Short mmCIF file of C-alpha atoms in Angstrom, two decimals:
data_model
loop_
_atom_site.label_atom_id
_atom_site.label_comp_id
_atom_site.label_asym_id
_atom_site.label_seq_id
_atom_site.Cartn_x
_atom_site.Cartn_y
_atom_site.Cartn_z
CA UNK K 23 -16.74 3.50 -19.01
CA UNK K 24 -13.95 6.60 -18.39
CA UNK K 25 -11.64 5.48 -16.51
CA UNK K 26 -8.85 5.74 -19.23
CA UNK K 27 -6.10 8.01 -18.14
CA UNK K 28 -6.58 12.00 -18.83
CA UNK K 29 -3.70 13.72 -20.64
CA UNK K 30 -2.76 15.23 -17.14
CA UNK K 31 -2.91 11.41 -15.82
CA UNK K 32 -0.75 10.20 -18.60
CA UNK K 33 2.02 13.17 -18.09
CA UNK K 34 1.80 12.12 -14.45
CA UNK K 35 2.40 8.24 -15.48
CA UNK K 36 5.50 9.41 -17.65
CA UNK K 37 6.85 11.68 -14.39
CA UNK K 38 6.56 8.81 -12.06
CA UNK K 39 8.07 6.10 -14.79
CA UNK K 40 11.14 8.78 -15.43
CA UNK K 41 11.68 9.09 -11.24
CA UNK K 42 11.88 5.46 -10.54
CA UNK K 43 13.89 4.51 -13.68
CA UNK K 44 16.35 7.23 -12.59
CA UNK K 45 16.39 7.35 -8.52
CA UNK K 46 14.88 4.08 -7.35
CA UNK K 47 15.61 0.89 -9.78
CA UNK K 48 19.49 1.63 -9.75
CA UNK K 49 19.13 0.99 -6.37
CA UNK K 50 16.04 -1.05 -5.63
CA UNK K 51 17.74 -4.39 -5.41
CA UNK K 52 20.69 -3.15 -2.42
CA UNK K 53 17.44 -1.42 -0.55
CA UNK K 54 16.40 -4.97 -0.16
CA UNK K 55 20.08 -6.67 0.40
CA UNK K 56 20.27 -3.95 3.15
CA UNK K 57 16.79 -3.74 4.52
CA UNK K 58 17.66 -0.36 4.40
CA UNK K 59 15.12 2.27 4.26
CA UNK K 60 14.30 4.73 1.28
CA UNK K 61 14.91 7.65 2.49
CA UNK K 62 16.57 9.92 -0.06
CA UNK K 63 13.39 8.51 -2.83
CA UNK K 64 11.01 9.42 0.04
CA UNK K 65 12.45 13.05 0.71
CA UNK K 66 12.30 13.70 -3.40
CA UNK K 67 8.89 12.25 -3.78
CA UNK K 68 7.71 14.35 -0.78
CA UNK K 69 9.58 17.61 -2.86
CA UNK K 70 7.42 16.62 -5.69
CA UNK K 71 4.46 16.13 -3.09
CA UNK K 72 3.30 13.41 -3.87
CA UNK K 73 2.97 12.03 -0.74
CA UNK K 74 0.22 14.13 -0.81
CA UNK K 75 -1.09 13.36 -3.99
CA UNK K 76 -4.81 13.08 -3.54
CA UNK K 77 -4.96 15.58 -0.85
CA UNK K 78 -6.47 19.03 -1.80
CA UNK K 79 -4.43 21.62 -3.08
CA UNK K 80 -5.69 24.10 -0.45
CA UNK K 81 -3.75 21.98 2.39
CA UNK K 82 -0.67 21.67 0.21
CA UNK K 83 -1.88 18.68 -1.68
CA UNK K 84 -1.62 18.10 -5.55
CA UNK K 85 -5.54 17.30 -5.27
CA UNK K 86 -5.33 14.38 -7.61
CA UNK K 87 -7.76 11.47 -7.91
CA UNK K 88 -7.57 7.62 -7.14
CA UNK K 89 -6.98 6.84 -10.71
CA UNK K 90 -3.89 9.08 -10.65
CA UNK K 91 -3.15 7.52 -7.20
CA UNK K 92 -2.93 4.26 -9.40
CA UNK K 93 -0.73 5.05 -11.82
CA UNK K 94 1.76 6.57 -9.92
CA UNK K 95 1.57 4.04 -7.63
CA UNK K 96 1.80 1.54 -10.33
CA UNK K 97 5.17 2.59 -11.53
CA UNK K 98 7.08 3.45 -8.00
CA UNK K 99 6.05 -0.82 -7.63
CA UNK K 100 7.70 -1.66 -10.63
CA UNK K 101 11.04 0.27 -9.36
CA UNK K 102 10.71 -0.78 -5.98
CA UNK K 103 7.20 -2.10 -4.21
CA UNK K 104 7.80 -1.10 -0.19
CA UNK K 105 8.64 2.46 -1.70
CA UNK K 106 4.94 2.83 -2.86
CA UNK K 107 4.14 1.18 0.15
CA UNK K 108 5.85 3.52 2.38
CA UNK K 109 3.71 6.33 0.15
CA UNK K 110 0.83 5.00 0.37
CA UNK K 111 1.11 3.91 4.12
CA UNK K 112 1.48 7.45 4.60
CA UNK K 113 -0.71 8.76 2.82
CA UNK K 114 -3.55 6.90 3.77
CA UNK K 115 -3.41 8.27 6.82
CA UNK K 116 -3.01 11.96 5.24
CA UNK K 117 -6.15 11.41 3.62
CA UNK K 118 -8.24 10.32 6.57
CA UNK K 119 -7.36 13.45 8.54
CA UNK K 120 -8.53 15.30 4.94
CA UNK K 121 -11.94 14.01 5.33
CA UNK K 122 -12.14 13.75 8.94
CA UNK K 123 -9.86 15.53 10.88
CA UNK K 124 -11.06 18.93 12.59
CA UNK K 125 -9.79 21.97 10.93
CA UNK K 126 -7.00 22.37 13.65
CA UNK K 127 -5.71 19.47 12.87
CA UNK K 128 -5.84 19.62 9.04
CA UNK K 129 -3.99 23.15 9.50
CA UNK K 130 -1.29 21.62 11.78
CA UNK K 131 -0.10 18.74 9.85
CA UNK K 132 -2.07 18.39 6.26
CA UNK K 133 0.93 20.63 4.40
CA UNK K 134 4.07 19.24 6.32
CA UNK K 135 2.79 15.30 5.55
CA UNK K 136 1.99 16.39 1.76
CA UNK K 137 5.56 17.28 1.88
CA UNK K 138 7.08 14.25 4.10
CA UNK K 139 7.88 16.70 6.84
CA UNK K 140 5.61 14.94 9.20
CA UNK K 141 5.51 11.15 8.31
CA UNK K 142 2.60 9.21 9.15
CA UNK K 143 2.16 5.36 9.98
CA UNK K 144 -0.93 2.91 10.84
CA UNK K 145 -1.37 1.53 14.28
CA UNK K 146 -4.84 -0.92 13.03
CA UNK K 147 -3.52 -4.49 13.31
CA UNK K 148 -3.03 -6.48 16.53
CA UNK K 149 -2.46 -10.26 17.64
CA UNK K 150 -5.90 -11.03 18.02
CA UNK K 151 -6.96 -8.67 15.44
CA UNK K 152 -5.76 -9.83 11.95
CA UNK K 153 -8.34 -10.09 9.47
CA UNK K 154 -10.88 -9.79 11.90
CA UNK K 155 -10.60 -6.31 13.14
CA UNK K 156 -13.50 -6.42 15.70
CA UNK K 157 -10.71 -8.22 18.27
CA UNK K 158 -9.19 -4.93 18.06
CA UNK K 159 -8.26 -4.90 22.30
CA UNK K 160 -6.20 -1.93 22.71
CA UNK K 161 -8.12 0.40 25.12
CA UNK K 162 -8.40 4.46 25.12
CA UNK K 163 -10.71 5.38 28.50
CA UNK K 164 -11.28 8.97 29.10
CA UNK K 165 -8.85 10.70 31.83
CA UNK K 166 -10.51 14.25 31.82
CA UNK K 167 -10.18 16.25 29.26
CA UNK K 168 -7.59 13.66 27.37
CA UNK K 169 -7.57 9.96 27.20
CA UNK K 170 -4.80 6.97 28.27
CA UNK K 171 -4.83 4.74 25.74
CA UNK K 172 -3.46 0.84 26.55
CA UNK K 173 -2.54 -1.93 23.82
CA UNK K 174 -0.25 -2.85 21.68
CA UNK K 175 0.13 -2.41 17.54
CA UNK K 176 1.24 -5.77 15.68
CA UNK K 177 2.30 -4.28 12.27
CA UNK K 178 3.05 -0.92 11.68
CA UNK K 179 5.10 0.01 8.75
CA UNK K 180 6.98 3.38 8.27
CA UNK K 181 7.05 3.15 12.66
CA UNK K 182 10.68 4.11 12.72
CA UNK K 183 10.59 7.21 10.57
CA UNK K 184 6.81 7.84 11.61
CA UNK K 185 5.91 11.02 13.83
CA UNK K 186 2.16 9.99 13.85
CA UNK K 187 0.70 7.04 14.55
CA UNK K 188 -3.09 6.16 13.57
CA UNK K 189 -4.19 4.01 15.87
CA UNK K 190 -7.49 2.55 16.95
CA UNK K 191 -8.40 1.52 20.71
CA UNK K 192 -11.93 0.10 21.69
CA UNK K 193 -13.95 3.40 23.53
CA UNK K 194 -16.95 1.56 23.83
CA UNK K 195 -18.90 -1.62 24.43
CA UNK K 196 -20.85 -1.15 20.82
CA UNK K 197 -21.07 -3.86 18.11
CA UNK K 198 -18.35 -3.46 16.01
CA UNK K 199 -17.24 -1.50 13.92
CA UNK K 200 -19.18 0.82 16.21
CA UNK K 201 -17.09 1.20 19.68
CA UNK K 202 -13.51 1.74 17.81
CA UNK K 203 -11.95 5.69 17.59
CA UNK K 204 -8.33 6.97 16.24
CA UNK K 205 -5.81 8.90 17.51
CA UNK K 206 -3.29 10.24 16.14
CA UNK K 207 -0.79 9.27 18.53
CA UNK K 208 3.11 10.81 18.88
CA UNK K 209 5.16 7.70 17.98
CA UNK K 210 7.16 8.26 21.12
CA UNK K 211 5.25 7.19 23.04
CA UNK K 212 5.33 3.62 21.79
CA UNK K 213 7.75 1.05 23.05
CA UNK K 214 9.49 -0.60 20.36
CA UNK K 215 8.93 -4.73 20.83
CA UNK K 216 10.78 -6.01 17.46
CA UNK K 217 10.68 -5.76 14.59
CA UNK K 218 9.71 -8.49 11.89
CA UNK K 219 12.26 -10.50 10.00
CA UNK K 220 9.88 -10.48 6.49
CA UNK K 221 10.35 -12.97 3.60
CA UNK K 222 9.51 -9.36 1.19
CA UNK K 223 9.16 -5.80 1.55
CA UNK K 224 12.84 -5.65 3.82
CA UNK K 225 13.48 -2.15 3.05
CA UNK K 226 10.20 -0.40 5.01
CA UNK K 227 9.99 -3.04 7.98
CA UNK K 228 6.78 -4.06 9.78
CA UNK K 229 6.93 -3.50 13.78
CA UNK K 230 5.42 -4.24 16.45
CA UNK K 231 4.64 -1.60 19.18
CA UNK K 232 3.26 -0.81 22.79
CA UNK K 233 1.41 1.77 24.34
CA UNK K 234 1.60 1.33 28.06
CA UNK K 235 -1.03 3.87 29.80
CA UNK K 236 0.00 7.02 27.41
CA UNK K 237 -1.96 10.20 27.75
CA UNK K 238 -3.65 11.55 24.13
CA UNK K 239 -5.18 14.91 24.15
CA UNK K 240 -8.59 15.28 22.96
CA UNK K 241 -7.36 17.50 20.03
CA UNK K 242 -5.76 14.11 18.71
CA UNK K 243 -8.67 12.39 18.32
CA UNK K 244 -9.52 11.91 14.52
CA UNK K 245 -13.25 12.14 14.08
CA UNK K 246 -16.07 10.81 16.01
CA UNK K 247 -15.95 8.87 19.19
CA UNK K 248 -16.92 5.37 18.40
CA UNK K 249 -17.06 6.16 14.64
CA UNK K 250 -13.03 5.38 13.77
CA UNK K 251 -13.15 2.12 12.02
CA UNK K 252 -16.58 3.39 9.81
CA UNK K 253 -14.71 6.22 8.67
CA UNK K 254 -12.09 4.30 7.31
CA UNK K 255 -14.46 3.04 4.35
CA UNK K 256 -14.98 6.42 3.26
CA UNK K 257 -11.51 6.83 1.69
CA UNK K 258 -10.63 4.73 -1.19
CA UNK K 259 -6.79 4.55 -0.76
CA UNK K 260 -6.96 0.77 -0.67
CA UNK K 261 -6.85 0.91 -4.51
CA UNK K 262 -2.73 1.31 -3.76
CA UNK K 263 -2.71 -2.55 -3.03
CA UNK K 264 -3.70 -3.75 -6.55
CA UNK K 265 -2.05 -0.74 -8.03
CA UNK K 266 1.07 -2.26 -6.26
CA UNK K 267 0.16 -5.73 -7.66
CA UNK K 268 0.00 -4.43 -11.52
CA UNK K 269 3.21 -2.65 -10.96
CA UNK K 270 5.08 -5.98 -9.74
CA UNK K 271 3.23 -7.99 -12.69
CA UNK K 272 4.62 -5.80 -15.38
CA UNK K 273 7.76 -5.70 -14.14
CA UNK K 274 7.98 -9.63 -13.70
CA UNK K 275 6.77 -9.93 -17.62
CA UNK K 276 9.20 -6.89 -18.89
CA UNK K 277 12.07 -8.85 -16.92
CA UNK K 278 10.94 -12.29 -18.90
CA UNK K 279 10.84 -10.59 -21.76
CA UNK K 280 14.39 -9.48 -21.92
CA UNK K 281 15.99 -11.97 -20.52
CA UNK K 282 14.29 -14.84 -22.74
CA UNK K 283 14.92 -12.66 -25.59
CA UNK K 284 18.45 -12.31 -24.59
CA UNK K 285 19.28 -15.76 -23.52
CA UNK K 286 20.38 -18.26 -26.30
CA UNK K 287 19.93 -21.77 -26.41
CA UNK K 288 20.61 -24.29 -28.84
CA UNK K 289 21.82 -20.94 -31.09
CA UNK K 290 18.72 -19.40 -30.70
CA UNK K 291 17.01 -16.81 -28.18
CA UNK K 292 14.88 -18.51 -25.89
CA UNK K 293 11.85 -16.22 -27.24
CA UNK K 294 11.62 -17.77 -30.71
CA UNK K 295 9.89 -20.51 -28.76
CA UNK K 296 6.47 -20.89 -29.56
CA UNK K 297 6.22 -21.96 -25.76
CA UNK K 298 7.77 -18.91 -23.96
CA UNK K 299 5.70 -16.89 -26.01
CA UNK K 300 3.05 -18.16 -25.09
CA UNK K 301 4.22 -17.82 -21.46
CA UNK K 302 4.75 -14.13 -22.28
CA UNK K 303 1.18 -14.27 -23.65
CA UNK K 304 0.13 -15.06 -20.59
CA UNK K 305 2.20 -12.48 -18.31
CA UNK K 306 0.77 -9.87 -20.44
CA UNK K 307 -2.83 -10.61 -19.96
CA UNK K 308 -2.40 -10.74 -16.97
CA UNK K 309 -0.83 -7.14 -16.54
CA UNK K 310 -3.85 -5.55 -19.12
CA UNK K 311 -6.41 -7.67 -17.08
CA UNK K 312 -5.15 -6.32 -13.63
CA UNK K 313 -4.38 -3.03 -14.68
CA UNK K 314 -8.06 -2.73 -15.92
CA UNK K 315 -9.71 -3.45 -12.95
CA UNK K 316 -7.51 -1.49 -10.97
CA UNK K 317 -8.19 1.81 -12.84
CA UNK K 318 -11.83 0.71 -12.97
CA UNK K 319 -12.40 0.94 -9.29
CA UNK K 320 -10.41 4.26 -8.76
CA UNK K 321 -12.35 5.62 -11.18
CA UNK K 322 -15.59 4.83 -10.05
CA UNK K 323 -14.04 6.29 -6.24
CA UNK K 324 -13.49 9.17 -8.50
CA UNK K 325 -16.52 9.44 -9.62
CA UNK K 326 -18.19 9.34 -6.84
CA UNK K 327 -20.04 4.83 -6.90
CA UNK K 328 -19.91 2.35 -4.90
CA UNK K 329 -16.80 0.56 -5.71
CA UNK K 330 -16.75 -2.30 -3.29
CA UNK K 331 -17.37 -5.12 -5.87
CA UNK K 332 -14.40 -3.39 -7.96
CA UNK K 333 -12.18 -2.93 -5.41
CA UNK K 334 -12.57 -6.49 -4.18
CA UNK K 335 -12.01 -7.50 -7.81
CA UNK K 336 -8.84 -5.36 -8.69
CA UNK K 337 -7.60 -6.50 -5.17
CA UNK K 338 -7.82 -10.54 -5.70
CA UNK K 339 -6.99 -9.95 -10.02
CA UNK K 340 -3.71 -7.66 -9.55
CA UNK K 341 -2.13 -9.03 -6.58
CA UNK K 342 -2.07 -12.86 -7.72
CA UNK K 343 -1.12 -11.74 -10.94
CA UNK K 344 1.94 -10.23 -9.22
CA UNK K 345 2.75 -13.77 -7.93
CA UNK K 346 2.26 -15.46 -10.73
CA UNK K 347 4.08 -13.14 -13.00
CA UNK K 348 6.82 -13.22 -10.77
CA UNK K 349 6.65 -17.38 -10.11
CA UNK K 350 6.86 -17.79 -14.15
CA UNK K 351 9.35 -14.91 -14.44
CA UNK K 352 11.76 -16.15 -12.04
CA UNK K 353 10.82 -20.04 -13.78
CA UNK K 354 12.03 -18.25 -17.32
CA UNK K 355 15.12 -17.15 -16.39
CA UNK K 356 16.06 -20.84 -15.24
CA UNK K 357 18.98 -20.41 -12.66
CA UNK K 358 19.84 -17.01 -12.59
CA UNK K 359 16.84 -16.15 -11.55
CA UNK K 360 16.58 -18.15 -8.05
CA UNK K 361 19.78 -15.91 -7.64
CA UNK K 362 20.37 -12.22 -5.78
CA UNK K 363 22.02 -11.73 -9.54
CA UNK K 364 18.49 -10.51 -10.70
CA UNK K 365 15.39 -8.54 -9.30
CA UNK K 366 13.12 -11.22 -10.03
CA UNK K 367 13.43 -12.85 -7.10
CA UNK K 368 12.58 -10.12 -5.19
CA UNK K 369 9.55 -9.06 -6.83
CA UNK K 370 8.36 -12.53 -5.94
CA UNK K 371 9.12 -12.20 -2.39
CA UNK K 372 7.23 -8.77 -2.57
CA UNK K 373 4.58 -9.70 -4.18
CA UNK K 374 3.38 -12.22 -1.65
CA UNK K 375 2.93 -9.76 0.72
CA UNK K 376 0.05 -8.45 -0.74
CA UNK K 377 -2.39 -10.90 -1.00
CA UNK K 378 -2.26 -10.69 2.44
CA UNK K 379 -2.10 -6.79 3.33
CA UNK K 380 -5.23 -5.27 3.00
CA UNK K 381 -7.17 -8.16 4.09
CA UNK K 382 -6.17 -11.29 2.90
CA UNK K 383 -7.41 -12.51 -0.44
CA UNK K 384 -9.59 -15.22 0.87
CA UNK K 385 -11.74 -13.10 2.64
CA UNK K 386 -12.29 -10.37 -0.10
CA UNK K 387 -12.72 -13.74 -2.34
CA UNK K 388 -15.58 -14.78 0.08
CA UNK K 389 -17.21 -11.26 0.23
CA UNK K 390 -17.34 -10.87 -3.09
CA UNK K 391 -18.73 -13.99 -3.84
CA UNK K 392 -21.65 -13.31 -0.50
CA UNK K 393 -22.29 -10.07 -2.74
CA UNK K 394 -23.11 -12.13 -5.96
CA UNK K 395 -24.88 -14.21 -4.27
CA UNK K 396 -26.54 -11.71 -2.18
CA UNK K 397 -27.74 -9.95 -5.48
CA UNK K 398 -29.22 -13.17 -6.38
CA UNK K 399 -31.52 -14.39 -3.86
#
C-alpha cells in the first residue's frame, strides 16, 4: 500500500528534523523546568507556515496531506512533544473552519492562523464530558440574531495565547452527536478558573475556562446548527496523537542507545550486552511498528478511505509505545535517568498524556475490538 513518504514528504521530514535539532531540543528540557511556553519555535514554525500545513494553499496554507502532517509532527515530538501539540491544537481547529467554515470566515482568519497571527484553541472537554462527549452541558440559546452561550471548558490548551476558541454548547434537545454546534468564540470572553498543575506537557498548559452568558454573533458559528460534533469526524487531524507517540518512542530508543553505548561497566559499554540489545531490539520495533500504522492511516485520509480501524490502531500502537520506550529508556540509563540531568524523564512524563488525549486508549481499544467483532457476526 503507498503510504511511503514522497520525495517532497521526505525533504519535508529532513526540514522539520533540521528545525527542532537546531531551535527546539537545545531548549526543550528548560521549556519544561519553566513551564514556559514556546513561543519564539511557534512564531518560526508559523513563518514557515506550518501551522497551516494541511490547509490549502489558496487560504495561505502549504496544502499538504495527513501523511506529511505525520512526519512533521513526528519530529517536532522528538524535540519537544507540547510544541507539536500546540501545532496541532491549532491547527485542528484551522482545518475545521477549511472544510466548514463559510467563506467569510475562511477569508477573515484562514491566512493569519496558517501564519500564527491568529492562534486558535479547543473549547470540547468539560467535567461531565470526558470521554463521553454527549454530557457536553454548556448551553448556546438564540438571542436574536446572535446567541449567549453558558458553560464552562475543562481543558483547553494554547487558552492563554489563543484568540479563538472552538467551542461546542448543546443547541438542541437531539440525540447526540446531533444537538451540539461550534463557535468560534473570542477568548476574552472566558473567565480564567486555573490552570492545571500536569505531571507532562508543562510548557503549553491545560485550562480551565468559563463563559458566563457571552453574546456570539451568528457569523461565528462554524457550520450547521446541531451538526458541530458530526463535523468533527470529517477531518483527520487526530493522526497528530500517534504521530506524537512515534516521535517520543524514537527519541526514548535514540536516547538508550547512546547512553548504553556510552556508559561503561565492568570496562565495557553497557551495549555489548547481549541483554540491552535486545532491549534496544525491542525499542526499535516498536518505533517501525508505530510509525507504520501511523503513516498507514494518514494515508488512507489522504486518499480519500475510511480510516477509523487505522486510526484506532496507530492511536493505541504509537502512544503506548511512547511509554514504554520511555519506561525502558529511563530503566537503561539506571540513575541518571530518574534525574532532571537527562530528557528521558520527561519524555516519559509526556508521553502519558497521550493515551489519554484524544480519547483514552481504553475506549478506542473497545471500539476497535466492537468493529472486529461487528464484522464478524
Amino acid at each position: 500500500m503507498p503510504f511511503h513518504p514522497t520525495d517532497a514528504q521526505t525533504v519535508l521530514r529532513t526540514e522539520a528534523r533540521e528545525f527542532a535539532a537546531e531551535q527546539i531540543v537545545p531548549v526543550a528540557d528548560e521549556l519544561d523546568r519553566e513551564a514556559r511556553y514556546p513561543a519564539d519555535i511557534m512564531a518560526a514554525l508559523g513563518d514557515r507556515r506550518w501551522t497551516g500545513l494541511t490547509l490549502p494553499e489558496s487560504v495561505g496554507g502549504l496544502g499538504r496531506g495527513y501523511v506529511a502532517l505525520a512526519l512533521v509532527t513526528e519530529e517536532l515530538a522528538a524535540a519537544s512533544m507540547p510544541v507539536a501539540s500546540a501545532l496541532n491544537l491549532h491547527l485542528g481547529v484551522a482545518q475545521l473552519i477549511a472544510e466548514h467554515g463559510t467563506p467569510a470566515q475562511r477569508d477573515r482568519w484562514l491566512d493569519s492562523m496558517a501564519r500564527f497571527e491568529t492562534v486558535a484553541a479547543l473549547g470540547l472537554s468539560e467535567d461531565n464530558a470526558g470521554s463521553d462527549k454527549s454530557g457536553i452541558e454548556t448551553t448556546a440559546e438564540r438571542d436574536g440574531e446572535g446567541w449567549r452561550l453558558t458553560g464552562h471548558k475543562r481543558w483547553v490548551s494554547n487558552f492563554h495565547e489563543a484568540d479563538l476558541v472552538c467551542t461546542y454548547a448543546r443547541t438542541g434537545d437531539e440525540p447526540f452527536p446531533g444537538g451540539i454546534t461550534a463557535f468560534l468564540v473570542d477568548s476574552e470572553a472566558f473567565t480564567l478558573d486555573r490552570e492545571w498543575d500536569t505531571l507532562g506537557a508543562r510548557p503549553v498548559p491545560a485550562c480551565r475556562v468559563t463563559l458566563d452568558d457571552a453574546v456570539v454573533s451568528d457569523d461565528r458559528r462554524l457550520g450547521a446548527v446541531g451538526e458541530g460534533y458530526r463535523h468533527r469526524s470529517t477531518v483527520a487531524n487526530g493522526v497528530n496523537v500517534p504521530a506524537r507517540g512515534v516521535g517520543i518512542a524514537r527519541a526514548a530508543r535514540d536516547a538508550a542507545a547512546a547512553h548504553t553505548t556510552d556508559r561503561e561497566q565492568g570496562g565495557t559499554p553497557l551495549a555489548d550486552r547481549q541483554g540491552v540489545r535486545w532491549e534496544l531490539a525491542s525499542l526499535t520495533r516498536r518505533v517501525e511498528t508505530a510509525r507504520a500504522v501511523t503513516l498507514r492511516a494518514a494515508d488512507r485520509a489522504d486518499r480519500g478511505l475510511d480510516y477509523g480501524q487505522a486510526m484506532a490502531t496507530a492511536k493505541l500502537e504509537a502512544t503506548e509505545a511512547a511509554v514504554d520506550n520511555a519506561n525502558d529508556a529511563l530503566q537503561l540509563h539506571g540513575g541518571i535517568g530518574y534525574t532532571r540531568e537527562r530528557s528521558v524523564e520527561r519524555y516519559l512524563r509526556d508521553a502519558k498524556l497521550l493515551t489519554i488525549a484524544g480519547g483514552p486508549n481504553a475506549g478506542h481499544r473497545d471500539a476497535l475490538g466492537a468493529a472486529v467483532v461487528e464484522e464478524h457476526r
